[in-house]
Coordinates of C-alpha atoms in Angstrom, one line a residue:
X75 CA 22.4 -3.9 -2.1
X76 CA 24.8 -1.9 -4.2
X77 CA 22.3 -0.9 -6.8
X78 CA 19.9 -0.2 -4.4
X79 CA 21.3 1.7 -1.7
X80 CA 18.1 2.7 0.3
X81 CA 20.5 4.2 3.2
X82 CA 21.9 6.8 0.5
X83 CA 18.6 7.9 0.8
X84 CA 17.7 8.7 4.0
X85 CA 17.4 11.7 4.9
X86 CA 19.9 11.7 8.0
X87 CA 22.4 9.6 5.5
X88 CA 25.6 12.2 6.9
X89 CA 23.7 14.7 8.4
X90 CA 21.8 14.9 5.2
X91 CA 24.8 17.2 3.5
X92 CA 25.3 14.9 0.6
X93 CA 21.5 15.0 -0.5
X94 CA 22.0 19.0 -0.1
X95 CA 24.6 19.2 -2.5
X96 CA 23.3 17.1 -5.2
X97 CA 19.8 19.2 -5.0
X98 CA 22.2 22.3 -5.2
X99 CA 23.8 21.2 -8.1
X100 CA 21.1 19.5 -10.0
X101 CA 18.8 22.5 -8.9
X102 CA 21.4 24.7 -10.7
X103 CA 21.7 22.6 -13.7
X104 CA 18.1 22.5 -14.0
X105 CA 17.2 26.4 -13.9
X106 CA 20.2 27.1 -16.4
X107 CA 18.6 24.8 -19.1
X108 CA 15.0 25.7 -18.1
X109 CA 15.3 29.3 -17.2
X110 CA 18.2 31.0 -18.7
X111 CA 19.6 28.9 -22.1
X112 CA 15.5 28.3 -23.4
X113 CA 12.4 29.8 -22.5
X114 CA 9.7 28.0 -20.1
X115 CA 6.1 29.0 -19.8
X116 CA 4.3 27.6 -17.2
X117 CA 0.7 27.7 -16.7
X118 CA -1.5 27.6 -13.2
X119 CA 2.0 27.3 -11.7
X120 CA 0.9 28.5 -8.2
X121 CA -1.3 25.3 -8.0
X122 CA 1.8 23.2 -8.0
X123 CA 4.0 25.1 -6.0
X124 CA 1.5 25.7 -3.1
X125 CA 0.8 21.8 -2.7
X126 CA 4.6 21.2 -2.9
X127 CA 5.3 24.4 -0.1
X128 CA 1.7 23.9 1.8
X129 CA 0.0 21.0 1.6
X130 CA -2.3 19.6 4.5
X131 CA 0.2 18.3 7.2
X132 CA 1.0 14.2 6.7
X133 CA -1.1 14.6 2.8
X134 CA 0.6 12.8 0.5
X135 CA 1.9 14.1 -3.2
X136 CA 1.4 12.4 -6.7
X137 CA 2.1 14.7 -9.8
X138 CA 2.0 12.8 -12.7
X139 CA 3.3 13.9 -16.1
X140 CA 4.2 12.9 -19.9
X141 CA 8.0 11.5 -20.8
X142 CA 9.6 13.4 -23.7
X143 CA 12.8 13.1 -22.6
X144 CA 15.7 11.4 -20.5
X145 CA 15.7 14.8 -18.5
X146 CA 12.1 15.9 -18.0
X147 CA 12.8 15.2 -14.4
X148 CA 15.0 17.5 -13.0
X149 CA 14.3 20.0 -15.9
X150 CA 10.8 20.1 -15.6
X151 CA 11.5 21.5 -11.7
X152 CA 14.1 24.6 -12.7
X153 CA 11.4 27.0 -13.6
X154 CA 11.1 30.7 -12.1
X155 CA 9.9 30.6 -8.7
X156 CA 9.9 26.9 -8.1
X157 CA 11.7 25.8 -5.2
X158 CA 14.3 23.4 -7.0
X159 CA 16.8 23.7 -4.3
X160 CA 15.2 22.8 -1.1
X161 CA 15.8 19.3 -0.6
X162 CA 13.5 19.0 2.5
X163 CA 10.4 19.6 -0.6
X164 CA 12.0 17.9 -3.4
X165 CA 10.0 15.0 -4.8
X166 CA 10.9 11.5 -4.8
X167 CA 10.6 9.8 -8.4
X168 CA 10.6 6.7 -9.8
X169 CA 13.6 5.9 -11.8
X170 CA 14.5 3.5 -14.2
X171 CA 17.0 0.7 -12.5
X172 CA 18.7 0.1 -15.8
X173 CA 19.6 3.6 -17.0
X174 CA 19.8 5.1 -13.9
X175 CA 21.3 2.5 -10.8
X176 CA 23.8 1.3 -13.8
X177 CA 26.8 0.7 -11.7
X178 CA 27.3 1.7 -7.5
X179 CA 28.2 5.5 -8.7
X180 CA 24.9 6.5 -10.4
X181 CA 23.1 4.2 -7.7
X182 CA 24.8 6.3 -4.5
X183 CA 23.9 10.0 -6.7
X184 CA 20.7 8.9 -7.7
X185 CA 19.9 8.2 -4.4
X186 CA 20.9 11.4 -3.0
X187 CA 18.4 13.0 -5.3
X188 CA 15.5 11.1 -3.8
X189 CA 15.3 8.5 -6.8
X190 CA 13.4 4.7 -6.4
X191 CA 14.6 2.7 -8.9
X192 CA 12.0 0.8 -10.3
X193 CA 12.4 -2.3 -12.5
X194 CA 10.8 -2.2 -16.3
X195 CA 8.4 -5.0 -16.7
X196 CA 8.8 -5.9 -12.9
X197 CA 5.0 -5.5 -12.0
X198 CA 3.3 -3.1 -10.0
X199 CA 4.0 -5.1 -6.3
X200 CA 7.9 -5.3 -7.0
X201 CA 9.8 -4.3 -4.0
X202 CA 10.7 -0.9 -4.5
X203 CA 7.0 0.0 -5.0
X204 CA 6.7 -0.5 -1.7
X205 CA 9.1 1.7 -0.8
X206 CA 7.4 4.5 -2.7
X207 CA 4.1 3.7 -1.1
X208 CA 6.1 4.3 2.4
X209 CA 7.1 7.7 0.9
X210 CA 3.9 8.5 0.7
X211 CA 2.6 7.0 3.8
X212 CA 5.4 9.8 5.4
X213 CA 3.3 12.5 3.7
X214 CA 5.9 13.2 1.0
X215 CA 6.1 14.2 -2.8
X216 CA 6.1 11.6 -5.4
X217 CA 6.8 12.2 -9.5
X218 CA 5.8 9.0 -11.5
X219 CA 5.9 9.2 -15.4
X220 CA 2.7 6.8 -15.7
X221 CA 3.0 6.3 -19.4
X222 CA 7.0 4.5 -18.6
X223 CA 9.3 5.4 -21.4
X224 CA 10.2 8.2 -23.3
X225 CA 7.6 9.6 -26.6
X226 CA 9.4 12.1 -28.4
X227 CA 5.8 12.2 -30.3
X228 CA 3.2 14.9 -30.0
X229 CA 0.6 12.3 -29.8
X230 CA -2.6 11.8 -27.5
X231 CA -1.5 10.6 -23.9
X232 CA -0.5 6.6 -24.1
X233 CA -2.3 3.8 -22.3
X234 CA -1.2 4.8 -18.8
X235 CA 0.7 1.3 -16.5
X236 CA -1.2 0.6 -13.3
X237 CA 1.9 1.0 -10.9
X238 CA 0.6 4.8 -10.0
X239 CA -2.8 3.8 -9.8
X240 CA -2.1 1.0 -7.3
X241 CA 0.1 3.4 -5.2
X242 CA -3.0 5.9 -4.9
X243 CA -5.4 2.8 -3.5
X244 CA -2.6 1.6 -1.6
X245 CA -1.5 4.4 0.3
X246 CA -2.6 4.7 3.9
X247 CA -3.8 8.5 3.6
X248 CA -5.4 8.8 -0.5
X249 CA -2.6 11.3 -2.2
X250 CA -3.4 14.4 -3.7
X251 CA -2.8 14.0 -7.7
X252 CA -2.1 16.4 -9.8
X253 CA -1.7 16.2 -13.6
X254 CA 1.0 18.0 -15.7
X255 CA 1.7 18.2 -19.3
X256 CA 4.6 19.3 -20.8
X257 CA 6.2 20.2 -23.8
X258 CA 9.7 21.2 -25.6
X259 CA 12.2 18.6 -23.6
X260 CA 12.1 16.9 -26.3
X261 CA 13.6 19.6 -28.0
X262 CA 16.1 20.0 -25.2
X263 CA 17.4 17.0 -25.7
X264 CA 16.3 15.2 -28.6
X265 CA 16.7 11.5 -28.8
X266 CA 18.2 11.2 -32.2
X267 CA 19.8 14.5 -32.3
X268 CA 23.5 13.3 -34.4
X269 CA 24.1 9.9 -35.7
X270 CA 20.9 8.9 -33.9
X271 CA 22.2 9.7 -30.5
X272 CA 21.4 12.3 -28.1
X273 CA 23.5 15.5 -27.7
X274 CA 26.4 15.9 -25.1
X275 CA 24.5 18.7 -23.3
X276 CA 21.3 20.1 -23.7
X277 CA 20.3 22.3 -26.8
X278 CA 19.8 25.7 -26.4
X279 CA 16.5 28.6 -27.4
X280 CA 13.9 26.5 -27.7
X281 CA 10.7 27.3 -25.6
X282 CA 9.3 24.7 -22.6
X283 CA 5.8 24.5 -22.2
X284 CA 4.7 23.3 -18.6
X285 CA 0.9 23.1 -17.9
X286 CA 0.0 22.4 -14.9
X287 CA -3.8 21.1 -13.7
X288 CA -6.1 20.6 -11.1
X289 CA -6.1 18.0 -8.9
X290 CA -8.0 14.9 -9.3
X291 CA -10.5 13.4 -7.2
X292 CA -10.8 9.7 -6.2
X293 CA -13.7 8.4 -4.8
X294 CA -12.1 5.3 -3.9
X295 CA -14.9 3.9 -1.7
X296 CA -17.2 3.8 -4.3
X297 CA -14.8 2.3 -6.9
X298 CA -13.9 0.4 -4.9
X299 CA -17.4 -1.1 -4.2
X300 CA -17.9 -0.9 -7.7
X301 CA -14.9 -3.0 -8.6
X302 CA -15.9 -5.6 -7.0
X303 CA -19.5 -5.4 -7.9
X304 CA -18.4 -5.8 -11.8
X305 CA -16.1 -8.2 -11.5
X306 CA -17.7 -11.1 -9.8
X307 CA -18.2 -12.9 -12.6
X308 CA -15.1 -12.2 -14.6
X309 CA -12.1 -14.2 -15.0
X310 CA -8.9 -13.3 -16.4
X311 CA -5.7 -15.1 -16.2
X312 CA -3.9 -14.0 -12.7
X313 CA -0.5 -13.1 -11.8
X314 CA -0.9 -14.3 -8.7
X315 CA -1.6 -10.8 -6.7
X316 CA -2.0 -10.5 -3.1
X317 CA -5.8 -9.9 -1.9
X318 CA -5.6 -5.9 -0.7
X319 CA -6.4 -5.6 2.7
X320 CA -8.8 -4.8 4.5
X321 CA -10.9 -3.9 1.3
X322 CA -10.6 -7.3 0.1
X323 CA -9.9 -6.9 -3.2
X324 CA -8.8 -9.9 -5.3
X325 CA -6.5 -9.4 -8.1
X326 CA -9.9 -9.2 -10.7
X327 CA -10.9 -6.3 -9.1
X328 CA -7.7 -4.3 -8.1
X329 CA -7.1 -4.5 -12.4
X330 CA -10.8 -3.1 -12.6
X331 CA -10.4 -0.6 -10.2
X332 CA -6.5 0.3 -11.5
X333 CA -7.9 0.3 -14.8
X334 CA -10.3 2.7 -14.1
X335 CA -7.8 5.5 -12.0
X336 CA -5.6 5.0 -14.9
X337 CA -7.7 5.9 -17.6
X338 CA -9.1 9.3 -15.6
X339 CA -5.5 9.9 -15.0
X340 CA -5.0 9.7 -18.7
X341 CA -8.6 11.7 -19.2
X342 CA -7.3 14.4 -17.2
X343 CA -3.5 14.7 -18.9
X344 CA -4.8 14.5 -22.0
X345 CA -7.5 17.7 -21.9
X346 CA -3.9 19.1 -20.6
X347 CA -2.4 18.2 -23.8
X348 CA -5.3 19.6 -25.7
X349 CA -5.4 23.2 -24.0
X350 CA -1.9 23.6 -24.2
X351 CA -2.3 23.2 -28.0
X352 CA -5.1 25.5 -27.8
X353 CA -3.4 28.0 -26.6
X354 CA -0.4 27.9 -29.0
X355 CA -3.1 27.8 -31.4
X356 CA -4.4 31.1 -30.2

C-alpha cells in the first residue's frame, strides 16, 4: 500500500492541489530542458495535441513511443504549444515500480503526476494493468513505452511487449493509438555520461526530434475472429491466462492476436524512425 498509493492519485486526493503543483513544476522543468536549454522540432504536432485537447467525449488515448532516456516522459511533453501544465489533460504512464515507487516519497510524487507503476517481468494481467485499463475505460490519456527499457541506440524499433496490445483489446471503448518517435533524449541525458553514470541535470544545446504519426486503426473484430481461426490447432506452453470475455479468447489466441497489434505497432513506429532520418538526411 505504501508503494502503491492509488489514493495519491485520485483526482479529488486534496481537492486535487497536490497533483496541480507537481504538473506546475514538472511542466516547468520540462519546457526549460525541451524548449529553452536545447532545441526541439516536432513534426505533425497539431495531430497530438488536438486528440489530447479534443478527442471524441469518453474516447480513450494510447500514444506510444521509443525509450532513449530515464526522462523521455515528462521531457517529451515540454514542447512549444503543448499543454504541459494542465493536469486535467495530462496523460497517465506507466512507470517502472523499481526506479520510480523506490521508497513512500517517490511513490506519493509519482502518483501525483498520474504515474502506474508497473512491475518488470510481472506479465501483462498484473494488477496495476488493470488499473490502466480503468484509466482508459474513464476516457483518459495513456503513455506506454511498449519496447520497456531504455535504448540509447539509433537502432530499428525493438520487439515491442504485449502489455499495450492487451490494454487496446481489453479496453471497454478500443483507444485511439497514436505512434511517436523521438530522438536527442538520449543526448539530454546520456546514460553513461561520467564514470558511466548519468549527469546531475540535463545537458544543454543539443536538438530534440519529436515525430509524431497518425493514428492507427484496429480492426479488432476481425482479428479477433482471425486469432482464433489460426490458432485452433496450436499449442504453446500457457501461463495460465484468464479466457477474455465475452470474445472467448483462450490464452493461444490473445498471444496471436497481441502478437499481431504489437508488431503493426512496431510497423507503424518504425516508418517513424525512418522519415525522421529522411528528413535529417535532406
Amino acid at each position: 500500500m505504501r508503494r502503491t498509493m492509488e489514493w495519491a492519485a485520485s483526482a479529488e486526493h486534496l481537492g486535487g492541489f497536490p497533483r496541480r503543483m507537481v504538473f506546475t513544476a514538472v511542466g516547468a522543468f520540462a519546457k526549460a530542458v525541451a524548449s529553452l536549454f536545447n532545441s526541439s522540432y516536432v513534426h505533425n504536432a497539431d495531430t497530438l495535441i488536438r486528440l489530447v485537447r479534443s478527442r471524441p467525449p469518453g474516447v480513450p488515448l494510447i500514444t506510444v513511443s521509443n525509450h532513449m532516456s530515464t526522462l523521455d516522459d515528462p521531457l517529451m511533453w515540454g514542447f512549444k504549444g503543448f499543454p504541459t501544465f494542465d493536469a486535467n489533460l495530462g496523460r497517465w504512464v506507466l512507470a517502472a515500480e523499481d526506479i520510480c515507487f523506490r521508497n513512500a516519497f517517490y511513490s506519493y510524487i509519482f502518483r501525483l503526476g498520474k504515474c502506474i507503476p508497473i512491475t518488470r517481468g510481472g506479465g501483462i494481467y498484473q494488477e496495476h494493468m488493470n488499473e490502466a485499463l480503468q484509466r482508459l475505460d474513464d476516457g483518459a490519456w495513456l503513455h506506454t513505452f511498449p519496447e520497456g527499457k531504455v535504448s540509447q541506440d539509433d537502432a530499428p524499433i525493438r520487439r515491442l511487449k504485449w502489455g499495450t496490445a492487451s490494454l487496446i483489446v481489453r479496453a471497454s471503448l478500443t483507444p485511439i493509438v497514436l505512434p511517436i518517435v523521438h530522438y536527442g533524449f538520449q543526448k539530454v541525458m546520456p546514460e553513461k555520461f561520467m564514470f558511466d553514470r548519468r549527469p546531475p541535470l540535463p545537458l544543454c544545446n543539443k536538438r530534440i526530434d519529436i515525430i509524431v504519426g497518425e493514428p492507427i486503426e484496429f480492426d479488432l473484430q476481425k482479428m479477433r475472429r482471425m486469432a482464433i481461426s489460426r490458432t485452433q490447432n496450436e499449442s504453446f506452453h500457457l501461463n495460465g491466462w484468464p479466457c477474455t470475455s465475452p470474445d472467448g479468447l483462450d490464452e493461444t489466441a490473445q498471444r496471436y492476436l497481441y502478437a499481431t497489434i504489437s508488431e503493426q505497432i512496431r510497423a507503424s513506429m518504425e516508418r517513424l524512425r525512418n522519415f525522421r532520418k529522411s528528413i535529417l538526411g535532406s
